[in-house]
Short mmCIF file of C-alpha atoms in Angstrom, two decimals:
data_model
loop_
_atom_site.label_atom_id
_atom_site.label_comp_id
_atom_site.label_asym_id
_atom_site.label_seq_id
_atom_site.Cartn_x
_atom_site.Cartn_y
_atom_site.Cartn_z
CA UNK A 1 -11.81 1.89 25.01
CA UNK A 2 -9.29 3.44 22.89
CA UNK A 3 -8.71 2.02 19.19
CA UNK A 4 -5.56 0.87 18.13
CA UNK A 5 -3.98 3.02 15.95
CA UNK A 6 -4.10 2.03 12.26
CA UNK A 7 -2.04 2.06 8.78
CA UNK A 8 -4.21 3.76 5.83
CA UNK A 9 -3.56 -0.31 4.40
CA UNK A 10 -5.17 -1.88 7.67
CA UNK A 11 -8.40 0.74 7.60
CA UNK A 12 -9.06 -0.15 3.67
CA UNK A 13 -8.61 -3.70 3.98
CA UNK A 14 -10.11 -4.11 6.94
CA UNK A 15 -13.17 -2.51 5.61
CA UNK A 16 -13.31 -4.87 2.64
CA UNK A 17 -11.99 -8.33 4.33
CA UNK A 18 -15.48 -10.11 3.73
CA UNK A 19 -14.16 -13.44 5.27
CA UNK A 20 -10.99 -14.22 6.95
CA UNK A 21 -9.90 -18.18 7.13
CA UNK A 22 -7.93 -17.90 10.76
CA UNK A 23 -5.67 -20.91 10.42
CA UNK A 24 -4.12 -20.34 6.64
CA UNK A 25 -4.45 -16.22 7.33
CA UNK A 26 -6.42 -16.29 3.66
CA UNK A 27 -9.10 -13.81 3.26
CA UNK A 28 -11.60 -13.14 0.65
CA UNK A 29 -11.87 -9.28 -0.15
CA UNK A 30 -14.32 -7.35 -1.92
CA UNK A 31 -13.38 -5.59 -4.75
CA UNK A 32 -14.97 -2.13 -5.66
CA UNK A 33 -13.36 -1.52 -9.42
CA UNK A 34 -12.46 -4.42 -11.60
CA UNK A 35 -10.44 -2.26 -14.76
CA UNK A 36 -10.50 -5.25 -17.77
CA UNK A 37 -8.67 -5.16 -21.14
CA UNK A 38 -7.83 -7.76 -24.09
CA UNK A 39 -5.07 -9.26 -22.85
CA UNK A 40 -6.06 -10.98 -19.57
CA UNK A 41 -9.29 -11.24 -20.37
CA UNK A 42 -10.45 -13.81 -23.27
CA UNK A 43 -9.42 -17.15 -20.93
CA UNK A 44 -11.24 -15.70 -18.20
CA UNK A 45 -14.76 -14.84 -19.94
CA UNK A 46 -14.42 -18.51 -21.47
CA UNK A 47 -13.81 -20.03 -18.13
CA UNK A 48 -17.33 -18.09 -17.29
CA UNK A 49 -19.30 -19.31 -19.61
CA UNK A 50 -18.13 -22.72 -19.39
CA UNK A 51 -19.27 -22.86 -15.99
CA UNK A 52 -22.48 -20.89 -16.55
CA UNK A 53 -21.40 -18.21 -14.84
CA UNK A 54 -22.35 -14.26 -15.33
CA UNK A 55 -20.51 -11.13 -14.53
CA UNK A 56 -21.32 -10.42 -10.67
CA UNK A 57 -21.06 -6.41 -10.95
CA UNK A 58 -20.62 -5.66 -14.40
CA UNK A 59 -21.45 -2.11 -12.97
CA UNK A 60 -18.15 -1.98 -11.05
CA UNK A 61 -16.34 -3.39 -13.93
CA UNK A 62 -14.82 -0.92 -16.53
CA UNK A 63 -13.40 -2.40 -20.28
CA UNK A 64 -10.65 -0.56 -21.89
CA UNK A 65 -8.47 -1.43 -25.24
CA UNK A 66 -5.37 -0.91 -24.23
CA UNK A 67 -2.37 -3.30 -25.01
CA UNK A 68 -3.20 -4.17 -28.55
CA UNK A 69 -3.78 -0.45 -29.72
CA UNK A 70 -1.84 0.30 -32.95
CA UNK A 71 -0.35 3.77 -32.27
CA UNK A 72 -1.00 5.02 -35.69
CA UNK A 73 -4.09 5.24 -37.92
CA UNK A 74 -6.73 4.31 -34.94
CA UNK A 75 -9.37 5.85 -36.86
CA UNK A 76 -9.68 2.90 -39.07
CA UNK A 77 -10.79 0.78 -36.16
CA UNK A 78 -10.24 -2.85 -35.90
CA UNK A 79 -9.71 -3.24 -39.42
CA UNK A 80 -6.74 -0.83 -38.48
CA UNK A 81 -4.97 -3.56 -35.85
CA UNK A 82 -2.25 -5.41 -39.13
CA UNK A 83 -1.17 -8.19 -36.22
CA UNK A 84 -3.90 -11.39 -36.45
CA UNK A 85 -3.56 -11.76 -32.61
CA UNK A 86 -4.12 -8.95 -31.32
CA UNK A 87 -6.67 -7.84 -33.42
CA UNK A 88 -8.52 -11.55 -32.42
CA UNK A 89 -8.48 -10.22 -29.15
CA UNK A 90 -9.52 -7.05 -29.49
CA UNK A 91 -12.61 -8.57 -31.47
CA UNK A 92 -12.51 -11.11 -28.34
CA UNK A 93 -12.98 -8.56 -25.74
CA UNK A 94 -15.81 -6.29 -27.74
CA UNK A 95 -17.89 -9.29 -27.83
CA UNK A 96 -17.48 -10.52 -24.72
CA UNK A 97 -18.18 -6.77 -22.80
CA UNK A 98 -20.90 -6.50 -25.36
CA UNK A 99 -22.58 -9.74 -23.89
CA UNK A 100 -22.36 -8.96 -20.35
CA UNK A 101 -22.98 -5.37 -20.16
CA UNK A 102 -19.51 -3.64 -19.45
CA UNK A 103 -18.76 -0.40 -19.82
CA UNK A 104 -16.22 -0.37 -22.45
CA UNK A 105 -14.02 2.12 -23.96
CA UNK A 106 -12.87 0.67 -27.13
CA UNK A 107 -10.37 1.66 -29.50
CA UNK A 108 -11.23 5.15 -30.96
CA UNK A 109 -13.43 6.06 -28.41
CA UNK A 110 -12.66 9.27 -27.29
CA UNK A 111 -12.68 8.02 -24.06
CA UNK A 112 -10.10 5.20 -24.45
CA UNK A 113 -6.56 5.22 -23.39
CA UNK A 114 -3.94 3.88 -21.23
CA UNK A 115 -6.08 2.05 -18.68
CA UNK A 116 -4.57 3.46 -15.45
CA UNK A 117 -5.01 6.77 -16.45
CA UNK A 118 -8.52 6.08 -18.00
CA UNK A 119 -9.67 5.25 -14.24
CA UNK A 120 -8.68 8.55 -12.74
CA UNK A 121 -9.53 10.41 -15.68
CA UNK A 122 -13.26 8.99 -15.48
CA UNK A 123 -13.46 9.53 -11.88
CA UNK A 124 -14.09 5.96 -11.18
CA UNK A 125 -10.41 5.84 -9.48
CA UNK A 126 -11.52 6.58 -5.50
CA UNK A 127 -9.86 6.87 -2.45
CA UNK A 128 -10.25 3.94 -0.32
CA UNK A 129 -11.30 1.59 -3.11
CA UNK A 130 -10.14 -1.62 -3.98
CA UNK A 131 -9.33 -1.83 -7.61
CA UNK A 132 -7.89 -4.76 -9.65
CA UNK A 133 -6.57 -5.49 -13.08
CA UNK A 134 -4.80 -8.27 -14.94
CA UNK A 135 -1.59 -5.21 -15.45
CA UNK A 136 1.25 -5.31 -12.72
CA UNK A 137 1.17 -1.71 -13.65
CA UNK A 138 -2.31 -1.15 -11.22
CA UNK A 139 -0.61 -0.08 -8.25
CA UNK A 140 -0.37 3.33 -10.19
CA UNK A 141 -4.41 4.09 -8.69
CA UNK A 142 -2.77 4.08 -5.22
CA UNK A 143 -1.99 7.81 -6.04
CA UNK A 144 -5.71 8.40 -4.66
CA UNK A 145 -5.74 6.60 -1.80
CA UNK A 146 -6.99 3.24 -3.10
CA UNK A 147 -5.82 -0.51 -2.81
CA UNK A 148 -4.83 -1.37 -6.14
CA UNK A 149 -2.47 -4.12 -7.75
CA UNK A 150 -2.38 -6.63 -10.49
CA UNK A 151 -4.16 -9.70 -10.68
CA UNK A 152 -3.54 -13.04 -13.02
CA UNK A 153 -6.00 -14.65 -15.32
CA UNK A 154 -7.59 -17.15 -12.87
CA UNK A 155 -8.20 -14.40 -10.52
CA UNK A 156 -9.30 -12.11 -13.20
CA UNK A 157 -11.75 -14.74 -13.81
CA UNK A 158 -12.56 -15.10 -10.00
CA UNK A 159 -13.22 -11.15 -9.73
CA UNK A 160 -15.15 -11.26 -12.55
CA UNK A 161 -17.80 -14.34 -11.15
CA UNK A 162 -17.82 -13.37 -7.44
CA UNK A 163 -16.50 -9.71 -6.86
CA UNK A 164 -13.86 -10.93 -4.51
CA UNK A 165 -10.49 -11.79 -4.48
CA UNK A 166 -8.54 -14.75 -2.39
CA UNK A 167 -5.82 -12.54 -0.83
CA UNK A 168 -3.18 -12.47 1.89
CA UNK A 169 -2.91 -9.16 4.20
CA UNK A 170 0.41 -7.86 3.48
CA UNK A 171 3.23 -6.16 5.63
CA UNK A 172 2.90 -2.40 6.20
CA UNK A 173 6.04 -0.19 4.95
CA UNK A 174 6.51 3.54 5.32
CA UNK A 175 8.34 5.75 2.82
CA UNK A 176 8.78 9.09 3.98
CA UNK A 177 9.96 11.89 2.10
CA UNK A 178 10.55 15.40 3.90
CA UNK A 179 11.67 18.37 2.42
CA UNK A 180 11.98 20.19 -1.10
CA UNK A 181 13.53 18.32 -3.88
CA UNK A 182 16.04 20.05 -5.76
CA UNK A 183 15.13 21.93 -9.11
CA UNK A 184 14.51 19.19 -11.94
CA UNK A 185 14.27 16.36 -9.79
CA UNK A 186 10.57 14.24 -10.48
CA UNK A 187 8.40 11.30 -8.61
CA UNK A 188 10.37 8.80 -11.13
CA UNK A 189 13.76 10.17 -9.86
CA UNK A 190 12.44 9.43 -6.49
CA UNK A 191 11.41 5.83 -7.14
CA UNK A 192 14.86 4.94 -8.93
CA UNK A 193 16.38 6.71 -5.74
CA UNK A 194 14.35 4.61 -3.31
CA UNK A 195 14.94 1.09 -5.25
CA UNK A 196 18.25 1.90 -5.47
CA UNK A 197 18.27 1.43 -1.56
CA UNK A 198 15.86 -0.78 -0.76
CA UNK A 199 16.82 -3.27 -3.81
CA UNK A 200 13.99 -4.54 -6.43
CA UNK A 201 13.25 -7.10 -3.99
CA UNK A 202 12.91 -4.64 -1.10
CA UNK A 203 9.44 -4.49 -1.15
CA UNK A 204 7.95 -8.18 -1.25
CA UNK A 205 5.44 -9.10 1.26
CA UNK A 206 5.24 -5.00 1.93
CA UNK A 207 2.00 -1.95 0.74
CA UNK A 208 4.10 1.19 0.72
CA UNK A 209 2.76 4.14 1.96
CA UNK A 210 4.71 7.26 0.86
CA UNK A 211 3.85 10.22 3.14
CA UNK A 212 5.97 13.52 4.21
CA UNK A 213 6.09 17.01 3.09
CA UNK A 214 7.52 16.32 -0.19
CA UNK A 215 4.99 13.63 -1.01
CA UNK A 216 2.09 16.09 -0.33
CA UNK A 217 4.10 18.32 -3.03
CA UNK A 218 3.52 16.15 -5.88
CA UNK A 219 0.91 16.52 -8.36
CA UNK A 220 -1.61 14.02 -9.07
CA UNK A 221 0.22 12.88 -11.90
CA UNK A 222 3.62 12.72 -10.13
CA UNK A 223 1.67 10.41 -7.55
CA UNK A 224 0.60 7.97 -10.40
CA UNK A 225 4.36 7.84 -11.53
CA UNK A 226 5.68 7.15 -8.06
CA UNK A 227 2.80 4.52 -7.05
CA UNK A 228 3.26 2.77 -10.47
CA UNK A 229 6.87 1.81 -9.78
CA UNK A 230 6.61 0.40 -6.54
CA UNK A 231 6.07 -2.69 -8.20
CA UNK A 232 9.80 -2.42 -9.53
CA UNK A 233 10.86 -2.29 -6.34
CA UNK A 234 8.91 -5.92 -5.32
CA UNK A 235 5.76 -3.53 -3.42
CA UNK A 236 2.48 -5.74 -3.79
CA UNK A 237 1.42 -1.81 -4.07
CA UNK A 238 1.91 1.77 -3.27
CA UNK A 239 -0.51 4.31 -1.44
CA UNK A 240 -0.64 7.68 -1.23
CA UNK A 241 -3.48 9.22 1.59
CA UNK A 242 -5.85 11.69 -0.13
CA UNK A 243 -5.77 15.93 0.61
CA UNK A 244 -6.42 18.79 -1.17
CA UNK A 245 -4.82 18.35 -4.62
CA UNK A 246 -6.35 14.71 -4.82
CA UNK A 247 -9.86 16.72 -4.48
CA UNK A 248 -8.92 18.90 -6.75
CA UNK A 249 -8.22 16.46 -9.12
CA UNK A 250 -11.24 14.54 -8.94
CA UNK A 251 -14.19 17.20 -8.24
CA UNK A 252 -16.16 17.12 -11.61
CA UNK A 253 -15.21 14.04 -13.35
CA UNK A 254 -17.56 12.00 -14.77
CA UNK A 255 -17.90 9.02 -12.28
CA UNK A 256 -16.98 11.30 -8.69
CA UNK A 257 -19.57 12.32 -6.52
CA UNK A 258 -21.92 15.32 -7.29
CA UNK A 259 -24.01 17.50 -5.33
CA UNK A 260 -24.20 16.94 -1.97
CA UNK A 261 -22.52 13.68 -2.16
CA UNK A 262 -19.50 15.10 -3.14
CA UNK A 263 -19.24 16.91 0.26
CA UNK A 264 -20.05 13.70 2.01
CA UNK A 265 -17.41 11.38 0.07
CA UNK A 266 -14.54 13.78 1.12
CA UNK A 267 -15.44 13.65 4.65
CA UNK A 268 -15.08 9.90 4.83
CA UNK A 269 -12.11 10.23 2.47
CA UNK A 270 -10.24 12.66 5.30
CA UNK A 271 -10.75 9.88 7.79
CA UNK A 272 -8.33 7.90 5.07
CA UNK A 273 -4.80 8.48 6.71
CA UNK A 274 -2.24 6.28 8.67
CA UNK A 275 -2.76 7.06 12.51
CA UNK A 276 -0.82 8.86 14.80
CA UNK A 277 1.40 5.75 16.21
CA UNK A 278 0.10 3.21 13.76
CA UNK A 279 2.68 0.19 13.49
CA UNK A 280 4.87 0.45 10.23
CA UNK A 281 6.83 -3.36 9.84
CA UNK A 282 9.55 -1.32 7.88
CA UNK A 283 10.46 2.54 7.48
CA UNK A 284 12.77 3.91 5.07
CA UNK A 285 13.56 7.90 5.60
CA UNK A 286 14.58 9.98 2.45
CA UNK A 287 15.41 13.91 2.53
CA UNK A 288 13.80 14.88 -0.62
CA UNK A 289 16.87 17.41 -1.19
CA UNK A 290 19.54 14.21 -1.46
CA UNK A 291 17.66 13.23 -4.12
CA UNK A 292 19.53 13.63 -7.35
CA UNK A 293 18.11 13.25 -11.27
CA UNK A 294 18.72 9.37 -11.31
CA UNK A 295 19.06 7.32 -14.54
CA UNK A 296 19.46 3.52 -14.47
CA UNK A 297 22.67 1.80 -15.93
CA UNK A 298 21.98 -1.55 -16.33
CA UNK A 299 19.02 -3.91 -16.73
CA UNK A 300 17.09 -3.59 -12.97
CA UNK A 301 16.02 -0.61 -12.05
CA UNK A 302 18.19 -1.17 -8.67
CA UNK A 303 21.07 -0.34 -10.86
CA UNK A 304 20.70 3.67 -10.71
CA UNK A 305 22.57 6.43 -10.18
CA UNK A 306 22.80 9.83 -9.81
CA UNK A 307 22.48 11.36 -13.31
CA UNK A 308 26.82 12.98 -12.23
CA UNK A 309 27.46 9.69 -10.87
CA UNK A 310 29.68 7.05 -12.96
CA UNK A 311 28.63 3.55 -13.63
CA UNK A 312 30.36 0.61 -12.26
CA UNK A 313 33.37 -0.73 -14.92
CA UNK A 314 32.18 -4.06 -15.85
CA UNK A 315 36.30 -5.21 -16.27
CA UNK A 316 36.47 -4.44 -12.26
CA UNK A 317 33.64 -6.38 -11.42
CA UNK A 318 34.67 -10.18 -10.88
CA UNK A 319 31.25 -11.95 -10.43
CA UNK A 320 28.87 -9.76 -12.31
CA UNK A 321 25.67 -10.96 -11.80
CA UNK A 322 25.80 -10.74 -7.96
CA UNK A 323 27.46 -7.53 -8.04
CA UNK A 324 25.29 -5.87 -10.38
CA UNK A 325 22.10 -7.05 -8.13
CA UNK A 326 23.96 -5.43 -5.29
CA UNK A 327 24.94 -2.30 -6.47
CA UNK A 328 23.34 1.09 -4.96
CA UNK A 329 22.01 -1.05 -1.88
CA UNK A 330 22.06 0.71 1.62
CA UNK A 331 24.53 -0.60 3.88
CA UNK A 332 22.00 -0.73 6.40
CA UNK A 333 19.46 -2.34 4.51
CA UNK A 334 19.45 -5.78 6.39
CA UNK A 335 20.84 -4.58 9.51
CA UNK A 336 18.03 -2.19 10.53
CA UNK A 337 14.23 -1.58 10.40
CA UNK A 338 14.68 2.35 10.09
CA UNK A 339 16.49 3.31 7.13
CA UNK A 340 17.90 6.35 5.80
CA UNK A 341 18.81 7.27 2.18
CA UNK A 342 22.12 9.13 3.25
CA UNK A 343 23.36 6.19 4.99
#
């Protein structure tokens, strides 16, 4: 019996769909990397021990201090944070990781950092994981291959008791990008490009997978950028299918594979590609060459335009707030499932 062809989103979540409620289409998934920091965190550790509760996998949770870092003077520590708040949650968090036994990266730590790029640095960022964190900004670990997207505080809370998360299966959406982009031209000049057709709505309901020549050009970094604003353009997240320079990347970090488990991982993680005739709800087509530098000109990211382009007079427009939201949308945007950028 032949399988049906599937998405690179269908293969991870159907590998982590751990029950499936038929009539309301809810399913609880397990989670493989729960990323934590200050912010999200202190109602959710209280709602645990409230209830009695412990950290499920503190193993396959990782603790960073990340929005409440002071740029300057660091090396002074907590006394070091001059706002009250965030330095109560900073405190908050230390206590909290230090009572359940999270790894945790705090502030000065040589280790510590943005947490989206502490992940991948680390090693603990896989292909074909499922990673959460209360930041919008997760999608960014799709770069690698993996499911990840934000979470709120109740379901940070959720993750943190039972290692699963009460989610819906989204839509599938292809991106693809063939072709060489012209000199100067980077992954963020690509997503402004993309949400400049699709809209900042575009997205909703949808995973984006980018794939195409161009994609496989990018660095590993480039990736994160791209997969981090697919959010902006309404994306519950972005995904990128691992190759070569995703190996690359990760061979020798801390938390990857070693030994002969390293040449184990990347088999499975070749088998983590969309299928030849898998079933993609929407497709947008972009030649990587009509992509220009872009810069946005108003307050959405939708509003963008080509970095020779002109921005729209605001004494022509007549009812400005629909107009701006419309600008730099394809024509063909609601009239077709196939969509090209030069249209």
């Amino acid at each position: 019996m032949t399988e049906t062809p599937r998405t690179l989103y269908d293969k991870i979540w159907n590998a982590h769909v751990v029950h499936e409620d038929a009539q309301t289409g809810e399913a609880l998934l397990y989670i493989d990397l729960h990323l934590i920091h200050e912010v999200t965190t202190p109602q959710a550790f209280a709602g645990l021990k409230e209830a009695g509760r412990k950290v499920r996998r503190p193993d396959l949770t990782l603790a960073v201090a990340d929005h409440n870092t002071p740029t300057e003077n660091q090396s002074a520590g907590l006394a070091g944070v001059t706002d009250a708040e965030a330095r109560t949650q900073l405190e908050t968090l230390t206590a909290n990781v230090a009572e359940h036994g999270i790894e945790f990266f705090p502030m000065g730590d040589i280790n510590n950092g943005i947490v989206h790029v502490v992940g991948p640095e680390q090693g603990r960022t896989q292909p074909g994981l499922t990673i959460v964190c209360g930041d919008s900004h997760t999608s960014t670990h799709g770069a690698f291959g993996a499911l990840a997207h934000g979470i709120g505080t109740s379901e940070v809370e959720h993750v943190l008791a039972t290692q699963t998360l009460r989610a819906r299966k989204m839509k599938n959406m292809a991106v693809k990008v063939e072709g060489e982009f012209p000199p100067g031209v980077g992954a963020k000049d690509l997503a402004l490009h993309l949400i400049s057709i699709i809209g900042t709505n575009g997205g909703a309901g949808h995973v984006i997978e980018y794939m195409g020549s161009a994609i496989r050009s990018l660095s590993m970094e480039a990736r994160m950028t791209l997969c981090n604003l697919s959010i902006e353009g309404g994306a519950r997240a972005g995904l990128i299918a691992p190759d070569e320079t995703t190996y690359r990347y990760m061979k020798g970090r801390p938390a990857s594979p070693k030994g002969g488990q390293w040449e184990t991982a990347v088999e499975h993680w070749k088998t983590l590609h969309s299928d030849e005739g898998a079933h993609f709800d929407e497709v947008v087509v972009i030649n990587a060459a009509d992509v220009p530098p872009t810069i946005t000109w108003g307050t959405s990211p939708e509003q963008a335009v080509a970095v020779t382009g002109n921005a729209p007079d605001p004494a022509t427009i007549t009812d400005q707030s629909n107009a701006m939201q419309q600008s730099g949308r394809s024509t063909t945007w609601a009239s077709s499932p196939a969509r090209n950028s030069k249209a």
